[in-house]
Amino acid sequence: MASLLVIAVAVALPGARRWSERETLIGTRREELARWRGVAAAESLLSAGVDARSMRMSSFAQRPLGAPSTALVSASLQSLLQRYADESQLTVSELNVAGEQDSLATTLPMLPATLVALGDIYSVADLLTRIQGGSALLDVRALTVQVNPARASTGGGELLQVTVLVHAPYVIE
């Protein structure tokens, strides 16, 4: 009988140990699963928040420029002003996006740009309309329109020289 009891304990003890280890492993896996479900829920909430913010931002008519670096924001601003001038049928004589950033900007940094171009009154008006109503938020700080007597158009009228100083708020994405 004693030998039977020893054999039963010898067989039952490893089985009980394996049972306990399996229960511990199941508990650990359940905790990991709960953590992963929490991460997935947080990620879905974050994704929903980002999507909602993007929808709100896209509803604004004008937005700050955005790029991974200030140099790329500068290039983007230069390209935008050149496109506006081309679409307005202006001849660009100077386009300078280099300069000191606006130190008075309170919420977003602002990048200055100066555009000097030649065209008729309709081209100048079209340029100003594009700057004012375009997708990028541009703050016109100075505007000079003057007659350029050195260049006469073929119709006998004189071309105008427009100089526009804009500051463009931007975000680094």
Short mmCIF file of N, CA and C in Angstrom, two decimals:
data_model
loop_
_atom_site.label_atom_id
_atom_site.label_comp_id
_atom_site.label_asym_id
_atom_site.label_seq_id
_atom_site.Cartn_x
_atom_site.Cartn_y
_atom_site.Cartn_z
N MET A 1 0.82 -1.17 0.00
CA MET A 1 0.00 0.00 0.00
C MET A 1 0.88 1.25 0.00
N ALA A 2 1.92 1.27 0.77
CA ALA A 2 2.81 2.41 0.83
C ALA A 2 3.48 2.62 -0.53
N SER A 3 3.83 1.52 -1.18
CA SER A 3 4.46 1.66 -2.49
C SER A 3 3.46 2.20 -3.52
N LEU A 4 2.21 1.82 -3.37
CA LEU A 4 1.16 2.32 -4.23
C LEU A 4 0.96 3.82 -4.03
N LEU A 5 1.03 4.24 -2.77
CA LEU A 5 0.91 5.67 -2.44
C LEU A 5 2.09 6.46 -3.00
N VAL A 6 3.29 5.91 -2.93
CA VAL A 6 4.48 6.57 -3.45
C VAL A 6 4.38 6.70 -4.98
N ILE A 7 3.90 5.64 -5.63
CA ILE A 7 3.75 5.67 -7.09
C ILE A 7 2.69 6.71 -7.47
N ALA A 8 1.58 6.77 -6.74
CA ALA A 8 0.51 7.74 -7.04
C ALA A 8 1.01 9.17 -6.86
N VAL A 9 1.77 9.42 -5.80
CA VAL A 9 2.32 10.76 -5.57
C VAL A 9 3.35 11.09 -6.65
N ALA A 10 4.17 10.12 -7.06
CA ALA A 10 5.19 10.34 -8.07
C ALA A 10 4.55 10.68 -9.43
N VAL A 11 3.39 10.11 -9.70
CA VAL A 11 2.71 10.39 -10.97
C VAL A 11 1.91 11.69 -10.86
N ALA A 12 1.25 11.93 -9.73
CA ALA A 12 0.37 13.09 -9.56
C ALA A 12 1.16 14.39 -9.40
N LEU A 13 2.29 14.35 -8.74
CA LEU A 13 3.05 15.56 -8.47
C LEU A 13 3.53 16.24 -9.76
N PRO A 14 4.13 15.54 -10.72
CA PRO A 14 4.51 16.21 -11.97
C PRO A 14 3.28 16.70 -12.75
N GLY A 15 2.19 15.97 -12.70
CA GLY A 15 0.96 16.38 -13.38
C GLY A 15 0.42 17.68 -12.77
N ALA A 16 0.45 17.76 -11.44
CA ALA A 16 -0.02 18.98 -10.76
C ALA A 16 0.90 20.15 -11.07
N ARG A 17 2.19 19.89 -11.16
CA ARG A 17 3.15 20.94 -11.48
C ARG A 17 2.91 21.46 -12.91
N ARG A 18 2.71 20.50 -13.87
CA ARG A 18 2.41 20.90 -15.25
C ARG A 18 1.10 21.68 -15.32
N TRP A 19 0.10 21.26 -14.54
CA TRP A 19 -1.20 21.95 -14.49
C TRP A 19 -1.01 23.38 -13.98
N SER A 20 -0.23 23.55 -12.94
CA SER A 20 0.01 24.87 -12.37
C SER A 20 0.77 25.76 -13.37
N GLU A 21 1.78 25.21 -14.03
CA GLU A 21 2.54 25.98 -15.02
C GLU A 21 1.64 26.40 -16.18
N ARG A 22 0.76 25.51 -16.62
CA ARG A 22 -0.16 25.81 -17.71
C ARG A 22 -1.13 26.92 -17.30
N GLU A 23 -1.64 26.87 -16.10
CA GLU A 23 -2.55 27.91 -15.60
C GLU A 23 -1.83 29.27 -15.50
N THR A 24 -0.58 29.26 -15.07
CA THR A 24 0.21 30.48 -15.00
C THR A 24 0.44 31.06 -16.41
N LEU A 25 0.76 30.18 -17.36
CA LEU A 25 0.97 30.61 -18.74
C LEU A 25 -0.32 31.18 -19.33
N ILE A 26 -1.45 30.54 -19.06
CA ILE A 26 -2.74 31.05 -19.55
C ILE A 26 -3.03 32.42 -18.96
N GLY A 27 -2.75 32.61 -17.68
CA GLY A 27 -2.96 33.92 -17.04
C GLY A 27 -2.07 34.99 -17.65
N THR A 28 -0.82 34.65 -17.92
CA THR A 28 0.12 35.59 -18.53
C THR A 28 -0.35 35.97 -19.93
N ARG A 29 -0.78 34.97 -20.70
CA ARG A 29 -1.27 35.25 -22.06
C ARG A 29 -2.53 36.11 -22.04
N ARG A 30 -3.41 35.90 -21.07
CA ARG A 30 -4.61 36.73 -20.96
C ARG A 30 -4.24 38.18 -20.65
N GLU A 31 -3.25 38.39 -19.78
CA GLU A 31 -2.80 39.75 -19.46
C GLU A 31 -2.18 40.41 -20.70
N GLU A 32 -1.36 39.66 -21.45
CA GLU A 32 -0.77 40.20 -22.67
C GLU A 32 -1.85 40.57 -23.69
N LEU A 33 -2.85 39.70 -23.82
CA LEU A 33 -3.94 39.96 -24.75
C LEU A 33 -4.71 41.22 -24.34
N ALA A 34 -4.94 41.38 -23.05
CA ALA A 34 -5.64 42.58 -22.57
C ALA A 34 -4.82 43.83 -22.86
N ARG A 35 -3.50 43.76 -22.67
CA ARG A 35 -2.64 44.91 -22.97
C ARG A 35 -2.68 45.24 -24.46
N TRP A 36 -2.58 44.21 -25.31
CA TRP A 36 -2.62 44.45 -26.75
C TRP A 36 -3.96 45.02 -27.20
N ARG A 37 -5.03 44.54 -26.58
CA ARG A 37 -6.35 45.11 -26.90
C ARG A 37 -6.41 46.58 -26.49
N GLY A 38 -5.80 46.91 -25.36
CA GLY A 38 -5.75 48.30 -24.92
C GLY A 38 -4.94 49.15 -25.88
N VAL A 39 -3.81 48.62 -26.35
CA VAL A 39 -2.99 49.35 -27.32
C VAL A 39 -3.78 49.55 -28.61
N ALA A 40 -4.47 48.52 -29.06
CA ALA A 40 -5.25 48.63 -30.30
C ALA A 40 -6.37 49.66 -30.13
N ALA A 41 -7.02 49.67 -28.97
CA ALA A 41 -8.08 50.65 -28.73
C ALA A 41 -7.51 52.06 -28.69
N ALA A 42 -6.36 52.23 -28.05
CA ALA A 42 -5.73 53.55 -27.99
C ALA A 42 -5.30 54.00 -29.38
N GLU A 43 -4.78 53.06 -30.17
CA GLU A 43 -4.37 53.40 -31.53
C GLU A 43 -5.57 53.79 -32.37
N SER A 44 -6.68 53.09 -32.21
CA SER A 44 -7.86 53.45 -32.99
C SER A 44 -8.41 54.79 -32.54
N LEU A 45 -8.35 55.10 -31.23
CA LEU A 45 -8.78 56.41 -30.76
C LEU A 45 -7.87 57.50 -31.30
N LEU A 46 -6.57 57.25 -31.28
CA LEU A 46 -5.61 58.21 -31.81
C LEU A 46 -5.83 58.43 -33.30
N SER A 47 -6.03 57.36 -34.03
CA SER A 47 -6.28 57.46 -35.46
C SER A 47 -7.56 58.25 -35.74
N ALA A 48 -8.60 57.99 -34.96
CA ALA A 48 -9.85 58.73 -35.12
C ALA A 48 -9.64 60.21 -34.82
N GLY A 49 -8.85 60.51 -33.80
CA GLY A 49 -8.56 61.90 -33.46
C GLY A 49 -7.78 62.60 -34.56
N VAL A 50 -6.79 61.92 -35.12
CA VAL A 50 -6.00 62.49 -36.21
C VAL A 50 -6.89 62.71 -37.43
N ASP A 51 -7.75 61.74 -37.73
CA ASP A 51 -8.66 61.90 -38.87
C ASP A 51 -9.61 63.07 -38.67
N ALA A 52 -10.14 63.22 -37.46
CA ALA A 52 -11.06 64.33 -37.17
C ALA A 52 -10.33 65.66 -37.30
N ARG A 53 -9.11 65.73 -36.81
CA ARG A 53 -8.34 66.97 -36.91
C ARG A 53 -8.01 67.30 -38.36
N SER A 54 -7.68 66.28 -39.13
CA SER A 54 -7.39 66.50 -40.55
C SER A 54 -8.63 66.99 -41.29
N MET A 55 -9.79 66.45 -40.94
CA MET A 55 -11.03 66.91 -41.57
C MET A 55 -11.30 68.37 -41.22
N ARG A 56 -11.07 68.74 -39.94
CA ARG A 56 -11.26 70.14 -39.54
C ARG A 56 -10.30 71.04 -40.28
N MET A 57 -9.04 70.62 -40.40
CA MET A 57 -8.04 71.44 -41.07
C MET A 57 -8.37 71.60 -42.56
N SER A 58 -8.88 70.53 -43.18
CA SER A 58 -9.18 70.63 -44.60
C SER A 58 -10.40 71.52 -44.86
N SER A 59 -11.20 71.76 -43.82
CA SER A 59 -12.36 72.62 -44.01
C SER A 59 -11.97 74.10 -44.04
N PHE A 60 -10.79 74.44 -43.55
CA PHE A 60 -10.33 75.82 -43.61
C PHE A 60 -9.92 76.16 -45.03
N ALA A 61 -10.27 77.36 -45.47
CA ALA A 61 -9.95 77.76 -46.83
C ALA A 61 -8.44 77.93 -47.01
N GLN A 62 -7.77 78.47 -46.01
CA GLN A 62 -6.34 78.69 -46.11
C GLN A 62 -5.65 78.04 -44.92
N ARG A 63 -4.49 77.46 -45.20
CA ARG A 63 -3.74 76.76 -44.16
C ARG A 63 -2.28 77.20 -44.20
N PRO A 64 -1.58 77.07 -43.10
CA PRO A 64 -0.14 77.35 -43.12
C PRO A 64 0.58 76.35 -44.02
N LEU A 65 1.71 76.75 -44.53
CA LEU A 65 2.53 75.83 -45.32
C LEU A 65 3.09 74.77 -44.38
N GLY A 66 3.33 73.60 -44.89
CA GLY A 66 3.90 72.53 -44.07
C GLY A 66 4.90 71.72 -44.85
N ALA A 67 5.99 71.35 -44.20
CA ALA A 67 7.04 70.53 -44.82
C ALA A 67 7.91 69.98 -43.70
N PRO A 68 8.73 68.98 -44.01
CA PRO A 68 9.60 68.38 -42.99
C PRO A 68 10.72 69.28 -42.48
N SER A 69 11.08 70.33 -43.24
CA SER A 69 12.15 71.22 -42.80
C SER A 69 11.86 72.65 -43.28
N THR A 70 12.55 73.61 -42.67
CA THR A 70 12.38 75.00 -43.06
C THR A 70 12.83 75.24 -44.49
N ALA A 71 13.88 74.54 -44.92
CA ALA A 71 14.35 74.69 -46.30
C ALA A 71 13.27 74.24 -47.29
N LEU A 72 12.57 73.17 -46.98
CA LEU A 72 11.51 72.70 -47.86
C LEU A 72 10.29 73.63 -47.83
N VAL A 73 10.02 74.23 -46.67
CA VAL A 73 8.95 75.23 -46.60
C VAL A 73 9.31 76.41 -47.48
N SER A 74 10.57 76.83 -47.44
CA SER A 74 11.05 77.93 -48.26
C SER A 74 10.88 77.61 -49.75
N ALA A 75 11.25 76.41 -50.14
CA ALA A 75 11.10 76.00 -51.53
C ALA A 75 9.63 75.94 -51.93
N SER A 76 8.80 75.47 -51.04
CA SER A 76 7.36 75.40 -51.30
C SER A 76 6.77 76.78 -51.49
N LEU A 77 7.18 77.73 -50.64
CA LEU A 77 6.69 79.10 -50.75
C LEU A 77 7.16 79.74 -52.06
N GLN A 78 8.40 79.51 -52.42
CA GLN A 78 8.94 80.05 -53.67
C GLN A 78 8.17 79.49 -54.86
N SER A 79 7.93 78.19 -54.85
CA SER A 79 7.19 77.55 -55.93
C SER A 79 5.76 78.09 -56.02
N LEU A 80 5.13 78.28 -54.86
CA LEU A 80 3.76 78.79 -54.83
C LEU A 80 3.68 80.20 -55.41
N LEU A 81 4.58 81.09 -55.00
CA LEU A 81 4.56 82.46 -55.51
C LEU A 81 4.88 82.51 -57.01
N GLN A 82 5.80 81.66 -57.45
CA GLN A 82 6.13 81.60 -58.87
C GLN A 82 4.92 81.13 -59.67
N ARG A 83 4.21 80.13 -59.15
CA ARG A 83 3.01 79.63 -59.83
C ARG A 83 1.94 80.70 -59.90
N TYR A 84 1.71 81.41 -58.79
CA TYR A 84 0.72 82.49 -58.79
C TYR A 84 1.08 83.55 -59.83
N ALA A 85 2.35 83.91 -59.91
CA ALA A 85 2.78 84.92 -60.88
C ALA A 85 2.60 84.40 -62.31
N ASP A 86 2.96 83.15 -62.55
CA ASP A 86 2.80 82.58 -63.90
C ASP A 86 1.33 82.53 -64.30
N GLU A 87 0.47 82.09 -63.37
CA GLU A 87 -0.95 82.01 -63.67
C GLU A 87 -1.56 83.40 -63.89
N SER A 88 -0.97 84.41 -63.29
CA SER A 88 -1.45 85.79 -63.47
C SER A 88 -0.81 86.47 -64.67
N GLN A 89 0.05 85.74 -65.38
CA GLN A 89 0.74 86.24 -66.56
C GLN A 89 1.63 87.44 -66.25
N LEU A 90 2.33 87.33 -65.13
CA LEU A 90 3.32 88.33 -64.74
C LEU A 90 4.71 87.81 -65.06
N THR A 91 5.62 88.72 -65.36
CA THR A 91 7.00 88.36 -65.57
C THR A 91 7.76 88.64 -64.28
N VAL A 92 8.26 87.59 -63.67
CA VAL A 92 8.97 87.73 -62.40
C VAL A 92 10.39 88.19 -62.64
N SER A 93 10.76 89.29 -61.99
CA SER A 93 12.13 89.77 -62.10
C SER A 93 12.94 89.42 -60.85
N GLU A 94 12.25 89.22 -59.74
CA GLU A 94 12.94 88.84 -58.50
C GLU A 94 11.97 88.07 -57.61
N LEU A 95 12.47 86.99 -57.06
CA LEU A 95 11.69 86.21 -56.09
C LEU A 95 12.65 85.74 -55.02
N ASN A 96 12.55 86.35 -53.85
CA ASN A 96 13.49 86.10 -52.77
C ASN A 96 12.73 85.55 -51.57
N VAL A 97 13.05 84.32 -51.19
CA VAL A 97 12.41 83.71 -50.03
C VAL A 97 13.39 83.62 -48.87
N ALA A 98 14.59 84.04 -49.06
CA ALA A 98 15.57 84.03 -47.98
C ALA A 98 15.36 85.26 -47.11
N GLY A 99 15.67 85.13 -45.88
CA GLY A 99 15.55 86.27 -44.97
C GLY A 99 15.32 85.80 -43.55
N GLU A 100 15.30 86.76 -42.67
CA GLU A 100 15.09 86.47 -41.26
C GLU A 100 13.63 86.10 -41.02
N GLN A 101 13.44 85.07 -40.20
CA GLN A 101 12.07 84.71 -39.84
C GLN A 101 11.49 85.80 -38.97
N ASP A 102 10.17 85.93 -39.02
CA ASP A 102 9.47 86.96 -38.26
C ASP A 102 9.56 86.64 -36.78
N SER A 103 10.23 87.49 -36.02
CA SER A 103 10.40 87.25 -34.58
C SER A 103 9.18 87.68 -33.80
N LEU A 104 8.27 88.42 -34.43
CA LEU A 104 7.06 88.86 -33.75
C LEU A 104 5.93 87.85 -33.84
N ALA A 105 6.12 86.79 -34.60
CA ALA A 105 5.08 85.77 -34.75
C ALA A 105 4.86 85.11 -33.39
N THR A 106 3.62 85.05 -32.97
CA THR A 106 3.34 84.53 -31.64
C THR A 106 2.99 83.04 -31.63
N THR A 107 2.23 82.59 -32.62
CA THR A 107 1.80 81.19 -32.57
C THR A 107 2.59 80.31 -33.53
N LEU A 108 2.81 80.75 -34.73
CA LEU A 108 3.54 79.97 -35.72
C LEU A 108 4.71 80.80 -36.26
N PRO A 109 5.82 80.15 -36.56
CA PRO A 109 6.91 80.89 -37.20
C PRO A 109 6.46 81.33 -38.60
N MET A 110 7.00 82.46 -39.05
CA MET A 110 6.61 82.99 -40.35
C MET A 110 7.85 83.22 -41.20
N LEU A 111 7.75 82.83 -42.45
CA LEU A 111 8.85 82.95 -43.39
C LEU A 111 8.56 84.09 -44.35
N PRO A 112 9.48 85.07 -44.50
CA PRO A 112 9.24 86.19 -45.41
C PRO A 112 9.62 85.85 -46.85
N ALA A 113 8.93 86.50 -47.78
CA ALA A 113 9.24 86.35 -49.20
C ALA A 113 8.94 87.67 -49.90
N THR A 114 9.76 87.99 -50.88
CA THR A 114 9.56 89.20 -51.68
C THR A 114 9.45 88.80 -53.14
N LEU A 115 8.38 89.29 -53.79
CA LEU A 115 8.15 89.03 -55.20
C LEU A 115 8.12 90.37 -55.93
N VAL A 116 8.94 90.49 -56.96
CA VAL A 116 8.94 91.67 -57.83
C VAL A 116 8.63 91.17 -59.23
N ALA A 117 7.57 91.74 -59.84
CA ALA A 117 7.15 91.25 -61.15
C ALA A 117 6.61 92.40 -61.99
N LEU A 118 6.55 92.17 -63.30
CA LEU A 118 6.05 93.15 -64.26
C LEU A 118 4.81 92.62 -64.94
N GLY A 119 3.84 93.51 -65.16
CA GLY A 119 2.64 93.13 -65.86
C GLY A 119 1.68 94.29 -65.93
N ASP A 120 0.51 94.04 -66.51
CA ASP A 120 -0.48 95.11 -66.59
C ASP A 120 -1.35 95.10 -65.33
N ILE A 121 -2.29 96.02 -65.26
CA ILE A 121 -3.11 96.18 -64.07
C ILE A 121 -3.95 94.93 -63.79
N TYR A 122 -4.38 94.26 -64.87
CA TYR A 122 -5.20 93.06 -64.70
C TYR A 122 -4.39 91.91 -64.12
N SER A 123 -3.14 91.79 -64.55
CA SER A 123 -2.25 90.75 -64.03
C SER A 123 -1.95 90.99 -62.54
N VAL A 124 -1.72 92.24 -62.19
CA VAL A 124 -1.44 92.58 -60.79
C VAL A 124 -2.66 92.27 -59.92
N ALA A 125 -3.84 92.64 -60.41
CA ALA A 125 -5.07 92.36 -59.66
C ALA A 125 -5.29 90.86 -59.51
N ASP A 126 -4.99 90.09 -60.57
CA ASP A 126 -5.14 88.64 -60.51
C ASP A 126 -4.17 88.03 -59.50
N LEU A 127 -2.94 88.53 -59.48
CA LEU A 127 -1.95 88.04 -58.50
C LEU A 127 -2.45 88.27 -57.08
N LEU A 128 -2.94 89.46 -56.81
CA LEU A 128 -3.41 89.77 -55.46
C LEU A 128 -4.61 88.91 -55.08
N THR A 129 -5.48 88.62 -56.04
CA THR A 129 -6.62 87.74 -55.79
C THR A 129 -6.14 86.33 -55.45
N ARG A 130 -5.15 85.85 -56.15
CA ARG A 130 -4.62 84.51 -55.88
C ARG A 130 -3.94 84.44 -54.51
N ILE A 131 -3.20 85.48 -54.17
CA ILE A 131 -2.54 85.51 -52.85
C ILE A 131 -3.59 85.53 -51.74
N GLN A 132 -4.61 86.33 -51.93
CA GLN A 132 -5.64 86.47 -50.91
C GLN A 132 -6.52 85.23 -50.80
N GLY A 133 -6.85 84.59 -51.91
CA GLY A 133 -7.81 83.48 -51.87
C GLY A 133 -7.21 82.12 -52.09
N GLY A 134 -5.90 81.99 -52.14
CA GLY A 134 -5.27 80.70 -52.38
C GLY A 134 -5.36 79.78 -51.17
N SER A 135 -4.88 78.57 -51.35
CA SER A 135 -4.96 77.57 -50.28
C SER A 135 -3.96 77.82 -49.16
N ALA A 136 -2.88 78.56 -49.44
CA ALA A 136 -1.88 78.84 -48.42
C ALA A 136 -2.19 80.16 -47.73
N LEU A 137 -1.97 80.19 -46.45
CA LEU A 137 -2.19 81.40 -45.66
C LEU A 137 -0.97 82.31 -45.84
N LEU A 138 -1.18 83.45 -46.50
CA LEU A 138 -0.10 84.40 -46.75
C LEU A 138 -0.51 85.76 -46.20
N ASP A 139 0.38 86.37 -45.43
CA ASP A 139 0.14 87.67 -44.83
C ASP A 139 0.90 88.72 -45.64
N VAL A 140 0.17 89.57 -46.36
CA VAL A 140 0.80 90.61 -47.17
C VAL A 140 1.23 91.73 -46.23
N ARG A 141 2.53 91.97 -46.14
CA ARG A 141 3.07 92.99 -45.24
C ARG A 141 3.33 94.31 -45.95
N ALA A 142 3.66 94.24 -47.25
CA ALA A 142 3.92 95.46 -48.01
C ALA A 142 3.57 95.20 -49.46
N LEU A 143 3.02 96.24 -50.09
CA LEU A 143 2.63 96.15 -51.48
C LEU A 143 2.96 97.47 -52.15
N THR A 144 3.72 97.41 -53.24
CA THR A 144 4.05 98.60 -54.00
C THR A 144 3.73 98.32 -55.46
N VAL A 145 2.95 99.21 -56.05
CA VAL A 145 2.66 99.13 -57.49
C VAL A 145 3.08 100.46 -58.08
N GLN A 146 3.96 100.40 -59.07
CA GLN A 146 4.43 101.63 -59.69
C GLN A 146 4.58 101.43 -61.19
N VAL A 147 4.50 102.51 -61.91
CA VAL A 147 4.67 102.47 -63.36
C VAL A 147 6.14 102.23 -63.66
N ASN A 148 6.38 101.36 -64.61
CA ASN A 148 7.74 101.06 -65.02
C ASN A 148 7.96 101.66 -66.40
N PRO A 149 8.45 102.91 -66.48
CA PRO A 149 8.60 103.58 -67.78
C PRO A 149 9.68 102.96 -68.66
N ALA A 150 10.56 102.17 -68.10
CA ALA A 150 11.63 101.59 -68.90
C ALA A 150 11.10 100.52 -69.85
N ARG A 151 9.94 99.97 -69.56
CA ARG A 151 9.39 98.90 -70.38
C ARG A 151 8.00 99.30 -70.86
N ALA A 152 7.83 99.43 -72.11
CA ALA A 152 6.51 99.76 -72.67
C ALA A 152 5.96 98.52 -73.36
N SER A 153 4.69 98.29 -73.19
CA SER A 153 4.07 97.14 -73.85
C SER A 153 3.83 97.47 -75.31
N THR A 154 3.51 96.50 -76.11
CA THR A 154 3.31 96.71 -77.55
C THR A 154 2.06 97.53 -77.84
N GLY A 155 1.12 97.56 -76.92
CA GLY A 155 -0.09 98.34 -77.12
C GLY A 155 0.10 99.81 -76.80
N GLY A 156 1.24 100.22 -76.42
CA GLY A 156 1.49 101.61 -76.13
C GLY A 156 1.35 101.94 -74.66
N GLY A 157 0.75 101.07 -73.88
CA GLY A 157 0.61 101.31 -72.45
C GLY A 157 1.87 100.92 -71.72
N GLU A 158 2.00 101.34 -70.50
CA GLU A 158 3.20 101.02 -69.72
C GLU A 158 2.92 99.85 -68.79
N LEU A 159 3.93 99.07 -68.61
CA LEU A 159 3.83 97.96 -67.66
C LEU A 159 3.96 98.49 -66.24
N LEU A 160 3.36 97.75 -65.33
CA LEU A 160 3.47 98.09 -63.92
C LEU A 160 4.46 97.14 -63.26
N GLN A 161 5.15 97.66 -62.30
CA GLN A 161 6.02 96.82 -61.48
C GLN A 161 5.36 96.68 -60.13
N VAL A 162 5.14 95.44 -59.72
CA VAL A 162 4.53 95.17 -58.42
C VAL A 162 5.58 94.52 -57.52
N THR A 163 5.65 95.00 -56.30
CA THR A 163 6.53 94.40 -55.29
C THR A 163 5.64 94.01 -54.12
N VAL A 164 5.67 92.73 -53.79
CA VAL A 164 4.84 92.21 -52.71
C VAL A 164 5.74 91.54 -51.68
N LEU A 165 5.62 91.96 -50.44
CA LEU A 165 6.32 91.31 -49.34
C LEU A 165 5.28 90.53 -48.55
N VAL A 166 5.44 89.21 -48.51
CA VAL A 166 4.51 88.37 -47.76
C VAL A 166 5.26 87.63 -46.67
N HIS A 167 4.53 87.31 -45.62
CA HIS A 167 5.04 86.42 -44.57
C HIS A 167 4.12 85.23 -44.54
N ALA A 168 4.69 84.04 -44.59
CA ALA A 168 3.91 82.81 -44.64
C ALA A 168 4.12 82.01 -43.37
N PRO A 169 3.05 81.80 -42.58
CA PRO A 169 3.20 80.92 -41.41
C PRO A 169 3.40 79.48 -41.89
N TYR A 170 4.16 78.72 -41.11
CA TYR A 170 4.43 77.35 -41.51
C TYR A 170 4.55 76.44 -40.30
N VAL A 171 4.40 75.15 -40.57
CA VAL A 171 4.58 74.13 -39.54
C VAL A 171 5.56 73.08 -40.09
N ILE A 172 6.40 72.58 -39.22
CA ILE A 172 7.32 71.50 -39.59
C ILE A 172 6.59 70.19 -39.29
N GLU A 173 6.39 69.41 -40.34
CA GLU A 173 5.62 68.16 -40.22
C GLU A 173 6.52 66.99 -39.93
#
